[in-house]
PDB file of C-alpha atoms and ligand atoms in Angstrom:
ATOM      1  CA  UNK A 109      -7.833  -0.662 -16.487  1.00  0.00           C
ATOM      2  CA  UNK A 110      -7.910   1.983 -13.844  1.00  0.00           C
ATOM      3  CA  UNK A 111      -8.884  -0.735 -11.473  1.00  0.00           C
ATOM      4  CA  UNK A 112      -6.481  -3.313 -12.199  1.00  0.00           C
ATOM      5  CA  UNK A 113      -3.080  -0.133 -11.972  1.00  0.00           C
ATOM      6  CA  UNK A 114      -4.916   0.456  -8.237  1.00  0.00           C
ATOM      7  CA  UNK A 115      -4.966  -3.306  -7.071  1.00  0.00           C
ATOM      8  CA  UNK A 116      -1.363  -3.160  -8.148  1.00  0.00           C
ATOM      9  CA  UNK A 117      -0.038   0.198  -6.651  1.00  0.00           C
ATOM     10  CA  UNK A 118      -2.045  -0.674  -3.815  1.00  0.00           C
ATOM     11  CA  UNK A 119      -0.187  -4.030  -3.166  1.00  0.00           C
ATOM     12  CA  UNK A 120      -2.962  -5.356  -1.968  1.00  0.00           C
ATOM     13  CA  UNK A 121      -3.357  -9.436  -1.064  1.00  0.00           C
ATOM     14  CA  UNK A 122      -0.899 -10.663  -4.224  1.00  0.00           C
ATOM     15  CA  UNK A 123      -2.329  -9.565  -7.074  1.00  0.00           C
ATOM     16  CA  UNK A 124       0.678  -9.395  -9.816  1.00  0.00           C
ATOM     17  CA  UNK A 125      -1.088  -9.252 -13.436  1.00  0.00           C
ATOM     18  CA  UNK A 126       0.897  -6.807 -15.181  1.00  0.00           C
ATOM     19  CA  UNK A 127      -0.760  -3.602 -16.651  1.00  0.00           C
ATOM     20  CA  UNK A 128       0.462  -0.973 -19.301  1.00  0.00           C
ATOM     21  CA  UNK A 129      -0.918   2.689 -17.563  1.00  0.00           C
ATOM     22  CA  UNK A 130      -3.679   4.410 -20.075  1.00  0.00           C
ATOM     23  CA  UNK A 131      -3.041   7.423 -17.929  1.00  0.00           C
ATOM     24  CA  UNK A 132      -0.224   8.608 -15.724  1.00  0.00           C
ATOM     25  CA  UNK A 133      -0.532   7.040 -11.791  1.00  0.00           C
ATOM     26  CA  UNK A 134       1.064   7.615  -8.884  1.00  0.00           C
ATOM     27  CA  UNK A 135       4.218   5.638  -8.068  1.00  0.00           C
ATOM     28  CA  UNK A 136       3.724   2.175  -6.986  1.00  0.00           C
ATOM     29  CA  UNK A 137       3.689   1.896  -3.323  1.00  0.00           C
ATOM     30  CA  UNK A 138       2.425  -0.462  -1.087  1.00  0.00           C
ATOM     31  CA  UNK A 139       0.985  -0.151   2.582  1.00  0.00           C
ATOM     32  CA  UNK A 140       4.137  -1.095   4.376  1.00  0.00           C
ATOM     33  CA  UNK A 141       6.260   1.743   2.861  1.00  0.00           C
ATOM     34  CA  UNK A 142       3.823   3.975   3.236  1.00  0.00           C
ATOM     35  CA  UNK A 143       3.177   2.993   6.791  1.00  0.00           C
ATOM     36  CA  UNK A 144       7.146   3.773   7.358  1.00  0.00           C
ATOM     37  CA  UNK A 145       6.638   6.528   5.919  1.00  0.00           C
ATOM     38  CA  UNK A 146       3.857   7.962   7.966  1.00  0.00           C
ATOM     39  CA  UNK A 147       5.548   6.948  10.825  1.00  0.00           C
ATOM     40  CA  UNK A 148       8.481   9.001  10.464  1.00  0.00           C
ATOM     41  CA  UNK A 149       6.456  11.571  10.473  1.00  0.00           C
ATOM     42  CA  UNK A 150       3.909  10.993  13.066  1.00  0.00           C
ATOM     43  CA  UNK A 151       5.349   8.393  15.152  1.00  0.00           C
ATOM     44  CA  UNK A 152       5.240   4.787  15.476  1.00  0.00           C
ATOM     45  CA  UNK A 153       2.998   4.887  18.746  1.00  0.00           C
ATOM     46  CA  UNK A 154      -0.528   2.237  17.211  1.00  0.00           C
ATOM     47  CA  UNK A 155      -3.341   4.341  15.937  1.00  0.00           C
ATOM     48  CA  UNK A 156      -6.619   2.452  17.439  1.00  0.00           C
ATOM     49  CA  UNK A 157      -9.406   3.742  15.159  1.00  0.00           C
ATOM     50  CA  UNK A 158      -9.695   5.334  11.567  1.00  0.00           C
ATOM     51  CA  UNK A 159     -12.203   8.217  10.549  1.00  0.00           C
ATOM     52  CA  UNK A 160     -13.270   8.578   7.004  1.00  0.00           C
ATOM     53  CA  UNK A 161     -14.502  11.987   6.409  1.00  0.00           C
ATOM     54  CA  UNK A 162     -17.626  12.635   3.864  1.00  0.00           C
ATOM     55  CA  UNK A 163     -18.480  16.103   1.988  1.00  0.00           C
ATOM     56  CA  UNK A 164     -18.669  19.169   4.663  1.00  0.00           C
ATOM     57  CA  UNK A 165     -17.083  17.132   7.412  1.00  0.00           C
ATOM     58  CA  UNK A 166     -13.709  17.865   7.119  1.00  0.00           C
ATOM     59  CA  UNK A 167     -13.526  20.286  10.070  1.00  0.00           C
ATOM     60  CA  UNK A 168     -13.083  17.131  12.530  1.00  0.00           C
ATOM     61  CA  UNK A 169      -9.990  16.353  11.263  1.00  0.00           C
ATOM     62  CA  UNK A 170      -8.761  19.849  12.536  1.00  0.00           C
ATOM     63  CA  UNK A 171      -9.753  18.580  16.162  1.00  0.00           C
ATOM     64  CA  UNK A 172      -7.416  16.154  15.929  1.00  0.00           C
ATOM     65  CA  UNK A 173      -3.677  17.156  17.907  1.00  0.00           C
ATOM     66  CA  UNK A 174      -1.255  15.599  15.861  1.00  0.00           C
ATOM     67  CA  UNK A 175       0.392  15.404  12.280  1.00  0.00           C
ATOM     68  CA  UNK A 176      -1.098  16.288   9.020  1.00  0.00           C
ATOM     69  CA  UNK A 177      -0.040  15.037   5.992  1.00  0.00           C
ATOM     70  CA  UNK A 178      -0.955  16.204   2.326  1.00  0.00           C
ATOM     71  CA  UNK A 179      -2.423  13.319   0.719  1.00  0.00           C
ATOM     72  CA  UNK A 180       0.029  14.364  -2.285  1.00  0.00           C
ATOM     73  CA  UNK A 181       2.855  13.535  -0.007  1.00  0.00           C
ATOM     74  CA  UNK A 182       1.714   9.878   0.074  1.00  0.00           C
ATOM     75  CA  UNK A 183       1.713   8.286  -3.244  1.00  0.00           C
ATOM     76  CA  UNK A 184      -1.530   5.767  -4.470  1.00  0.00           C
ATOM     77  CA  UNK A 185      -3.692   8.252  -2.047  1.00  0.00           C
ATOM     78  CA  UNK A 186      -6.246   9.754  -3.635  1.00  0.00           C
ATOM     79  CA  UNK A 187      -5.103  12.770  -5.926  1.00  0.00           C
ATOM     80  CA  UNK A 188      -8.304  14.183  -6.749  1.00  0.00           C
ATOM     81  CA  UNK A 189     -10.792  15.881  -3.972  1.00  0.00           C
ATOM     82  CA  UNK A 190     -13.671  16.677  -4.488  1.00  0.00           C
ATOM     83  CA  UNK A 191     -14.624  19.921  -3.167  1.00  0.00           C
ATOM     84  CA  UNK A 192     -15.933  20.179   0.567  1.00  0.00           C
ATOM     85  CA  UNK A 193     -13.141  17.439   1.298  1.00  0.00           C
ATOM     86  CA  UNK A 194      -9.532  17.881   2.910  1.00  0.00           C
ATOM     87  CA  UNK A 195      -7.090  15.815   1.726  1.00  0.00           C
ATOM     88  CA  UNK A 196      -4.825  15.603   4.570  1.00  0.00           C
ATOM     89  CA  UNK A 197      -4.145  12.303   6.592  1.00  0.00           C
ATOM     90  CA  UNK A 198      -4.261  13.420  10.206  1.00  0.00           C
ATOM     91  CA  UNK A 199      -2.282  11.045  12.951  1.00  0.00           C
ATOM     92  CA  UNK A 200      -2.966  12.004  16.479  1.00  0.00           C
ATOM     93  CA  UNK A 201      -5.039  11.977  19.695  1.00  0.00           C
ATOM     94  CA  UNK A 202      -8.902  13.269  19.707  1.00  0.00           C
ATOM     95  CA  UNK A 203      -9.983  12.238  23.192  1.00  0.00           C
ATOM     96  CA  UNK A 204      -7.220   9.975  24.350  1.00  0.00           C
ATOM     97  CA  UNK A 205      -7.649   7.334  21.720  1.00  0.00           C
ATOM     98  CA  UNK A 206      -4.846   8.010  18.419  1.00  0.00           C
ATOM     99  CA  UNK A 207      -6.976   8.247  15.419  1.00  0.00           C
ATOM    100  CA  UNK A 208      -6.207   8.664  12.068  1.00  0.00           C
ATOM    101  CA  UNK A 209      -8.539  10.737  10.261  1.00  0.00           C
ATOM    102  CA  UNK A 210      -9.090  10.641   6.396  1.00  0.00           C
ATOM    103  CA  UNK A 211     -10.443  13.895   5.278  1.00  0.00           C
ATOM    104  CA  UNK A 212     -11.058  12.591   1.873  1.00  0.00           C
ATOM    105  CA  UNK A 213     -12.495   9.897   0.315  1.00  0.00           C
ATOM    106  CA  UNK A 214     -11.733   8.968  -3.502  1.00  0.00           C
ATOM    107  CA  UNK A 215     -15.614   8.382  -4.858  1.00  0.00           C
ATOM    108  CA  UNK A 216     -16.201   5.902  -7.274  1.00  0.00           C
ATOM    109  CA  UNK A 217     -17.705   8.450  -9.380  1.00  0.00           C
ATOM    110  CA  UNK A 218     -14.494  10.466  -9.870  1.00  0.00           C
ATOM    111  CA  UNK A 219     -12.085   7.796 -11.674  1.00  0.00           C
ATOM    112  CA  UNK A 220     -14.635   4.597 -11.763  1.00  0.00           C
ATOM    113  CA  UNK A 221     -12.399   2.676  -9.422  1.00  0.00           C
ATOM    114  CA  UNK A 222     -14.773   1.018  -6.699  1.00  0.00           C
ATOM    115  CA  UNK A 223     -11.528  -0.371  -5.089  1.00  0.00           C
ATOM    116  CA  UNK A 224      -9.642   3.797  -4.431  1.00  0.00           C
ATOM    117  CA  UNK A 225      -9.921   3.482  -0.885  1.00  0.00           C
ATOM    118  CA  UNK A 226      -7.876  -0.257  -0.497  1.00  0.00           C
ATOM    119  CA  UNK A 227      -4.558   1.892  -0.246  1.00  0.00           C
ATOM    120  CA  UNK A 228      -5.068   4.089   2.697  1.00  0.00           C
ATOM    121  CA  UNK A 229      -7.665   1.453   4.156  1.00  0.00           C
ATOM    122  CA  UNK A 230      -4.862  -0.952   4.118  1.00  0.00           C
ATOM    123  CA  UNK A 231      -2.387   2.056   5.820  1.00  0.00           C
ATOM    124  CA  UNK A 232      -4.662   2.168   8.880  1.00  0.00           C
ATOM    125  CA  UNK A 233      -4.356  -1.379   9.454  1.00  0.00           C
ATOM    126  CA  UNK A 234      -0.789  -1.273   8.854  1.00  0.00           C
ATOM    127  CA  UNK A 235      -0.373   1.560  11.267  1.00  0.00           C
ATOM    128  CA  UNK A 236      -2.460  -0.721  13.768  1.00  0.00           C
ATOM    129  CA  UNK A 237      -5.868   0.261  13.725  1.00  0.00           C
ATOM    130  CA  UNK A 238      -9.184  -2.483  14.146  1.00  0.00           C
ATOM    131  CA  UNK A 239     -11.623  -0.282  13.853  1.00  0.00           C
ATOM    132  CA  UNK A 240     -12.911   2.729  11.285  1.00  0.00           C
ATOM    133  CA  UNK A 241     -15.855   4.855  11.502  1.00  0.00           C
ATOM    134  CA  UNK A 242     -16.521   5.950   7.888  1.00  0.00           C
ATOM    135  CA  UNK A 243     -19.204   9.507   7.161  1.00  0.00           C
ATOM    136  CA  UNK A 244     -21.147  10.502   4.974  1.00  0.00           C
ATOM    137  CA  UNK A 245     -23.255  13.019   3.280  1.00  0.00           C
ATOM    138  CA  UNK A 246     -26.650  11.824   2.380  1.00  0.00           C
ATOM    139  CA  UNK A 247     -30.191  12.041   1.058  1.00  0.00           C
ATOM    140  CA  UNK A 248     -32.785  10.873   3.416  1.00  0.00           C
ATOM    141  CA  UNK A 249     -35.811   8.587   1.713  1.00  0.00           C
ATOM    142  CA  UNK A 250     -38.135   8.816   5.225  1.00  0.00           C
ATOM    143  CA  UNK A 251     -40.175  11.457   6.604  1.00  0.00           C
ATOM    144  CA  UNK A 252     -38.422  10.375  10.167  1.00  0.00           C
ATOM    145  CA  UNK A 253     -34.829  11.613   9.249  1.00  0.00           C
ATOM    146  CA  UNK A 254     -35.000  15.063   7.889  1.00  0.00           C
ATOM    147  CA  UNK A 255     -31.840  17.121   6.606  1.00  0.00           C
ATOM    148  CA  UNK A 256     -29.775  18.193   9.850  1.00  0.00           C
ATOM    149  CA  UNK A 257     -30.570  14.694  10.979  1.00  0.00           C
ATOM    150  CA  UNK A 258     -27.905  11.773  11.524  1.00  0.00           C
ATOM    151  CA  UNK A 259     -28.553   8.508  10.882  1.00  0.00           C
ATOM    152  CA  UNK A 260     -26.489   5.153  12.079  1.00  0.00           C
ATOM    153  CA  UNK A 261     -26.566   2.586   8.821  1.00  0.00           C
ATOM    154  CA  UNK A 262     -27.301  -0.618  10.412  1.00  0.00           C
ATOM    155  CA  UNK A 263     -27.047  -2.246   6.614  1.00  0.00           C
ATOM    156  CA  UNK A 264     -26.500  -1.211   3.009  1.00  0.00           C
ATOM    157  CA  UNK A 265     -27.666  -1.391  -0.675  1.00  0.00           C
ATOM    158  CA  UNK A 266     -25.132  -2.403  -2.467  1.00  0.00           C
ATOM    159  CA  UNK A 267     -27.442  -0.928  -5.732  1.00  0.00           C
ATOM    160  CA  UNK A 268     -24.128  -0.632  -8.208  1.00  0.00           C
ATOM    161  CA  UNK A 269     -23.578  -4.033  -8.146  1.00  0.00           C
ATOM    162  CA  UNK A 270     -20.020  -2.613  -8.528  1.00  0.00           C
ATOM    163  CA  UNK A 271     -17.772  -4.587  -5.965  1.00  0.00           C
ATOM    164  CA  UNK A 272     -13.873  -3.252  -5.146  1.00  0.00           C
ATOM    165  CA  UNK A 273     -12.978  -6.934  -4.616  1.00  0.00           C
ATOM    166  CA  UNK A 274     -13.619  -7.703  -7.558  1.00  0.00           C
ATOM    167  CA  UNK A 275      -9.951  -8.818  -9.358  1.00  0.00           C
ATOM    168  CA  UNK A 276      -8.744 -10.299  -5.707  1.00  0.00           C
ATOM    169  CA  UNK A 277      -7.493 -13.326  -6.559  1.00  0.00           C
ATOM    170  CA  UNK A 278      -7.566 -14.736  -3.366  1.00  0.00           C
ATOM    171  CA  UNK A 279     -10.573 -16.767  -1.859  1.00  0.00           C
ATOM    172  CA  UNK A 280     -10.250 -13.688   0.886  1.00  0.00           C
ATOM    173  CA  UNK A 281     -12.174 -11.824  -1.615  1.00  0.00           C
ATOM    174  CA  UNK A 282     -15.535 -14.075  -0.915  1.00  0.00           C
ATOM    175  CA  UNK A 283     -16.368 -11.382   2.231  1.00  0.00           C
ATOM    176  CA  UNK A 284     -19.183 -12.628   4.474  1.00  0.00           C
ATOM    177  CA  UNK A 285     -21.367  -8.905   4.990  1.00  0.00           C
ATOM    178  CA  UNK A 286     -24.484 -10.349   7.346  1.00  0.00           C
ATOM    179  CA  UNK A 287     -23.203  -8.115  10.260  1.00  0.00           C
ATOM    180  CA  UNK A 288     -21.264  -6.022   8.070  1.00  0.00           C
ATOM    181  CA  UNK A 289     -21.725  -2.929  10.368  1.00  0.00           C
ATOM    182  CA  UNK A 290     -20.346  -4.203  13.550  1.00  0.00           C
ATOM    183  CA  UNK A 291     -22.968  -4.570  16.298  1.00  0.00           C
ATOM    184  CA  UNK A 292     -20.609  -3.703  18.874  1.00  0.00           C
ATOM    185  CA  UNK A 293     -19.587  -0.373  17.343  1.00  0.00           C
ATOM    186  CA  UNK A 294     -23.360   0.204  16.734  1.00  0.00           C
ATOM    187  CA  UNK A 295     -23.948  -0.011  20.291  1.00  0.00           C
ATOM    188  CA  UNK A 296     -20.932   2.337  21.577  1.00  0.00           C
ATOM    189  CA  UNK A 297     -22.048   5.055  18.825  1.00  0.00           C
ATOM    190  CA  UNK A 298     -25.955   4.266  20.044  1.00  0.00           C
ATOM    191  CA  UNK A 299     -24.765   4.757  23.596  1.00  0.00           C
ATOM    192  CA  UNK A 300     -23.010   8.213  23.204  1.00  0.00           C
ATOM    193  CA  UNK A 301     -25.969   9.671  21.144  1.00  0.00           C
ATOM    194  CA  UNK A 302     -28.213   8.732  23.985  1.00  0.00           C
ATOM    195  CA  UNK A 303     -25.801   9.927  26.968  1.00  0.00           C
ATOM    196  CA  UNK A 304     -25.945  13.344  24.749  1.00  0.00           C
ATOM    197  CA  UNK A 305     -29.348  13.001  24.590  1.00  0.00           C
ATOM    198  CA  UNK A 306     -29.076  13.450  20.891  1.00  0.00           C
ATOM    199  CA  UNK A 307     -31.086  10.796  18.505  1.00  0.00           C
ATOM    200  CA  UNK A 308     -29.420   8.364  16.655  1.00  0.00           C
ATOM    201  CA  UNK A 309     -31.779   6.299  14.423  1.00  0.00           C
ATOM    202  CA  UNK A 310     -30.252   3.831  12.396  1.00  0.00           C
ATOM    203  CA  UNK A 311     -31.243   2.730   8.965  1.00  0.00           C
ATOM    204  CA  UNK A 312     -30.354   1.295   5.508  1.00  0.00           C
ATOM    205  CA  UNK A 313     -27.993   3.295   3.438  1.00  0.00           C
ATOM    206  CA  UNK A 314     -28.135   2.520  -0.358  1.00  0.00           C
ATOM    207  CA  UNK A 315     -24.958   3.482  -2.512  1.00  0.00           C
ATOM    208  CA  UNK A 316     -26.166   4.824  -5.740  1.00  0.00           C
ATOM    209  CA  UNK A 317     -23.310   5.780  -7.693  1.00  0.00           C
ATOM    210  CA  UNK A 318     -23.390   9.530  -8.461  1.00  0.00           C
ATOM    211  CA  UNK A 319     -22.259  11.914  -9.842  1.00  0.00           C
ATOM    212  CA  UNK A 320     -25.388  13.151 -11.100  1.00  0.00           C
ATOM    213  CA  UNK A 321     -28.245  13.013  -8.117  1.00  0.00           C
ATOM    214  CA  UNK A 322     -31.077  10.555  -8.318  1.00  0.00           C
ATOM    215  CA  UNK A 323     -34.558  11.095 -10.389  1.00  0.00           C
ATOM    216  CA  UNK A 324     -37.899  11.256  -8.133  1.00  0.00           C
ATOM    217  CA  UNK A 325     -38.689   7.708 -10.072  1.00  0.00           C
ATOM    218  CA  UNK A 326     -35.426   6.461  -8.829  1.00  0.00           C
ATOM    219  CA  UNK A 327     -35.845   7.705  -5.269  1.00  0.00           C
ATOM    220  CA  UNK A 328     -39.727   5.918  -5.415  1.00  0.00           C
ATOM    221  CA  UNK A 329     -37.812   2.581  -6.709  1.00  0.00           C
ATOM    222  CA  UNK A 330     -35.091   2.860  -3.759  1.00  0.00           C
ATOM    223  CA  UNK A 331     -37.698   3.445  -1.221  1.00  0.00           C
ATOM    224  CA  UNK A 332     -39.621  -0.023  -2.161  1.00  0.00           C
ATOM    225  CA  UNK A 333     -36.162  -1.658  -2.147  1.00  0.00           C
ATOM    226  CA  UNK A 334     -36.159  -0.719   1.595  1.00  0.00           C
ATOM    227  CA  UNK A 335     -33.613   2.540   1.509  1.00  0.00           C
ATOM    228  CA  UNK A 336     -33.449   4.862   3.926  1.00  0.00           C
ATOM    229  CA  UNK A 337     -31.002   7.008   2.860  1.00  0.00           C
ATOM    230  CA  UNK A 338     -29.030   7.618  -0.682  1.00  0.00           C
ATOM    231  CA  UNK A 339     -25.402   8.424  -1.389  1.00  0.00           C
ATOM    232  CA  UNK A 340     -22.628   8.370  -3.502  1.00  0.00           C
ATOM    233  CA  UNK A 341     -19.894   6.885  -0.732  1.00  0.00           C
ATOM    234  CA  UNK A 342     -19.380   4.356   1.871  1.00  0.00           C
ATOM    235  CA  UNK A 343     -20.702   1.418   0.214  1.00  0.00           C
ATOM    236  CA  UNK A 344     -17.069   0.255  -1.259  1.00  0.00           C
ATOM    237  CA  UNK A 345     -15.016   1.059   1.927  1.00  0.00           C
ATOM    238  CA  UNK A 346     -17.508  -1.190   4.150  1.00  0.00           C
ATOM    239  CA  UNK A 347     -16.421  -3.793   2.139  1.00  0.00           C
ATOM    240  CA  UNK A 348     -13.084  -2.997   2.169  1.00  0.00           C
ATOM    241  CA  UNK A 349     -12.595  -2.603   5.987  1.00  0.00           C
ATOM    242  CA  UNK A 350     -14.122  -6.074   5.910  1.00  0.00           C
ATOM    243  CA  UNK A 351     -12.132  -7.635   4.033  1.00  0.00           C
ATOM    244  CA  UNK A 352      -9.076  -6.127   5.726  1.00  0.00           C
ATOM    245  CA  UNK A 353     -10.420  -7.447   8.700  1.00  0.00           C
ATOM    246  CA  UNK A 354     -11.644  -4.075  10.314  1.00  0.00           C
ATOM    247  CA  UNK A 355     -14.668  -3.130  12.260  1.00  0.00           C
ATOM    248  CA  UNK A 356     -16.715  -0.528  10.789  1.00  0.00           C
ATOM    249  CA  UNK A 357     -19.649   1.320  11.528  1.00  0.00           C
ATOM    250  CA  UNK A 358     -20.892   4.421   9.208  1.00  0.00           C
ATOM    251  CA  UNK A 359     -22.725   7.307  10.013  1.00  0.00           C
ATOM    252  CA  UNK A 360     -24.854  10.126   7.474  1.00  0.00           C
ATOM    253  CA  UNK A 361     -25.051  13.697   7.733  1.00  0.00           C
ATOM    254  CA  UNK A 362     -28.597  13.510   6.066  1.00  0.00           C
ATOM    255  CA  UNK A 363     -27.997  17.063   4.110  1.00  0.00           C
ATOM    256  CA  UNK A 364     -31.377  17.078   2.101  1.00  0.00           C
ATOM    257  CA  UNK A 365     -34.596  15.053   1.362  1.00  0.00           C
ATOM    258  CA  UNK A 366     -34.399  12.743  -1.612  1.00  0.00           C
ATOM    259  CA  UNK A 367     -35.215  14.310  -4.955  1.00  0.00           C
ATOM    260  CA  UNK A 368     -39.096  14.333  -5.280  1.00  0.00           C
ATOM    261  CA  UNK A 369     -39.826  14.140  -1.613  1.00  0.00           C
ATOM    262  CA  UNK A 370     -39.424  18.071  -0.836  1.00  0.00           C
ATOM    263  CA  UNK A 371     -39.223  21.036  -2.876  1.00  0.00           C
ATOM    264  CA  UNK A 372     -36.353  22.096  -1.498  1.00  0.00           C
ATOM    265  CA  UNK A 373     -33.019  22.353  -3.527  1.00  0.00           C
ATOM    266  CA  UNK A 374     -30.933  19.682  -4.496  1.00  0.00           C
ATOM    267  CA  UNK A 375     -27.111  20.002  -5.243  1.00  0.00           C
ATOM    268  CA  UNK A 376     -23.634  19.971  -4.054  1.00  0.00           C
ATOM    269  CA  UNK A 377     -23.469  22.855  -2.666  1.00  0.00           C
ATOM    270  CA  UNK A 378     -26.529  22.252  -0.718  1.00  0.00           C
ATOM    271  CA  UNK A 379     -24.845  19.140   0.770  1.00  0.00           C
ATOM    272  CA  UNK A 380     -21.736  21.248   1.382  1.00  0.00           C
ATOM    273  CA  UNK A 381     -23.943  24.029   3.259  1.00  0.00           C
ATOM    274  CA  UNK A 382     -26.094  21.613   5.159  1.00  0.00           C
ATOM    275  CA  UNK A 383     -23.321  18.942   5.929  1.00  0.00           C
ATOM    276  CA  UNK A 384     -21.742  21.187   8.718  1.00  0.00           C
ATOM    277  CA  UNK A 385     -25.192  20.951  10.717  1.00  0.00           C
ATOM    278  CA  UNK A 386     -24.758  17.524  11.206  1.00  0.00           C
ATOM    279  CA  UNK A 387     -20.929  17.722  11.782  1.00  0.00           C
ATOM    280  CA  UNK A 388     -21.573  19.370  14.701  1.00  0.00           C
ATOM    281  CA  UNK A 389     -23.688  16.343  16.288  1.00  0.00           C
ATOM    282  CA  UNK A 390     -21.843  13.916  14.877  1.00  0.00           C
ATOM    283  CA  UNK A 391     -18.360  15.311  16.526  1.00  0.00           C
ATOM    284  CA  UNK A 392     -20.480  15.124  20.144  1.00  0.00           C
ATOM    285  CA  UNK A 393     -21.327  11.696  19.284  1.00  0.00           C
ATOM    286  CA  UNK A 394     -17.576  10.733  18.092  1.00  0.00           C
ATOM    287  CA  UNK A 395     -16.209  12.324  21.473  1.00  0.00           C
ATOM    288  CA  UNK A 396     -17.759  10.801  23.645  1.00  0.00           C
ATOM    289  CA  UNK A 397     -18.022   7.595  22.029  1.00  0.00           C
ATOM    290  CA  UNK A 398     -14.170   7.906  22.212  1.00  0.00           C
ATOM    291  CA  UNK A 399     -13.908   8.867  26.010  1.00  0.00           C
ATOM    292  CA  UNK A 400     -15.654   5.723  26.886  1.00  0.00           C
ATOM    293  CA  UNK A 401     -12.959   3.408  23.991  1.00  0.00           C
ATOM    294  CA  UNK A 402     -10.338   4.991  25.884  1.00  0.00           C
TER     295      UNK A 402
HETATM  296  N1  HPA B 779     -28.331  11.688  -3.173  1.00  0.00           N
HETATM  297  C1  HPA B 779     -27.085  11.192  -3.293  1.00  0.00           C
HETATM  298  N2  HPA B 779     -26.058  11.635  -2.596  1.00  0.00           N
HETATM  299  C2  HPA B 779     -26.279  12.626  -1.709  1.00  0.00           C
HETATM  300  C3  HPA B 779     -27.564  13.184  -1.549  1.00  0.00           C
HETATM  301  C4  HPA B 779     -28.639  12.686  -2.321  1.00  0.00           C
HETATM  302  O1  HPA B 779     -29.797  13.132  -2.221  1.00  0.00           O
HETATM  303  N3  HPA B 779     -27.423  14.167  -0.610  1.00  0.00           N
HETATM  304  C5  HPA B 779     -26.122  14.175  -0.226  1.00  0.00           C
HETATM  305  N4  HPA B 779     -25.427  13.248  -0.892  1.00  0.00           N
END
């Protein structure tokens, strides 16, 4: 139910079934007026790229020179964060290219809507964007990406099986994701870690849906599946950029070995402390890789 009240506040590609709420929602809105909206606050000038933010990486939005808006001033955004996010929609400039940076992500875990992020995925196109980098935090599942690390996904796991198309009635919903994480943006975000001289190793990113963290069994399971990393994100916004017709490219904070491959701790609050290492790279990486779009 909670999906079908989102596809229709989120006026997505013509979906009318009507729906009686089980819970309150936001007011209906769609993309357009919410576009307006935005612009009236932050001006109409195109934004060229969107940033989704993951746990502990919320500070880059505060690099950005521009407008920030509450996430509770635009209705059918996500109204529940999870802590170690920002809600706040930032418009502005972050090295000569206008961004717009989401500093929080509805998870599927939180609500069990797989299609939360159509709304303000939808809004960056509106507001003219092509192209969205999304974050993450994540648990690394190989001995060559340890926590600290960043890795590039060059594919995903789709492990759910959950799909946020799913209820698109229109043959737009049959997504082609062979080259899902666009080559070109690969190479640009490739080509800044190596002008930095900091590494970049890209890998497979498997969404598993959280909230709880996976067993050691599960983690053994995912590795033979071919999973480099784990997390609780991304997954559902790669295919939504797609099917808007965005390019998208995702990067992890790896925060913390898998469960069974290190003694070390597991938890949120781990991922929040350890996030921030890998913030730090990843902003180099985003910088330059934006000097060189400009
Ligand atoms: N598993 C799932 N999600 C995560 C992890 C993990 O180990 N670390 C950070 N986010």
């Amino acid at each position: 139910m909670a999906f079908i009240l989102a596809k229709i506040s989120h006026g997505g590609a013509g979906c009318e079934t009507p729906a009686s709420p089980a819970r309150p929602e936001p007011p209906m809105t769609d993309a357009a007026t919410l576009t307006s909206l935005i612009q009236a606050r932050a001006g109409a000038e195109p934004v060229r790229l969107g940033l989704i933010l993951g746990s502990g990486l919320g500070h880059l939005g505060r690099a950005v020179t521009g407008t920030a808006i509450p996430y509770a001033d635009l209705p059918g955004f996500p109204h529940s964060a999870v802590s170690g996010h920002t809600p706040m929609l930032t418009i502005g400039d972050l090295e000569g290219v206008r961004v717009a940076v989401f500093g929080a992500r509805e998870h599927y875990y939180e609500r069990g809507n797989p299609a939360a992020m159509r709304l303000p995925l939808a809004v960056l196109k509106a507001l003219g964007g092509d192209s969205v980098i999304v974050t993450n935090a994540a648990g690394s599942l190989t001995a060559d990406i340890g926590p600290g690390d960043l890795m590039l996904l060059s594919d995903h796991i789709n492990y759910n099986g959950l799909n946020p198309l799913i209820g698109e009635p229109t043959d737009a919903r049959f997504v082609p994701m062979t080259a899902a994480h666009d080559p070109e943006l690969r190479q640009g975000l490739r080509a800044a870690a190596l002008a930095l001289g900091l590494p970049l190793p890209e890998g497979v990113y498997c969404w598993y849906s959280g909230p709880s963290f996976e067993t050691p069994a599960e983690i053994r399971m995912l590795r033979l599946l071919g999973a480099d990393a784990v997390g609780m994100s991304t997954v559902p916004e790669v295919i939504l950029a797609r099917f808007l017709g965005l390019r998208v490219a995702a990067i992890s904070s790896i925060t913390n070995m898998a469960a069974g491959l290190s003694d070390e701790r597991i938890g949120h609050d781990h991922t929040k402390a350890m996030a921030p290492v890998g913030a730090a790279k990843l902003e180099r990486i985003l910088r330059h890789f934006l000097q060189v779009l400009r």
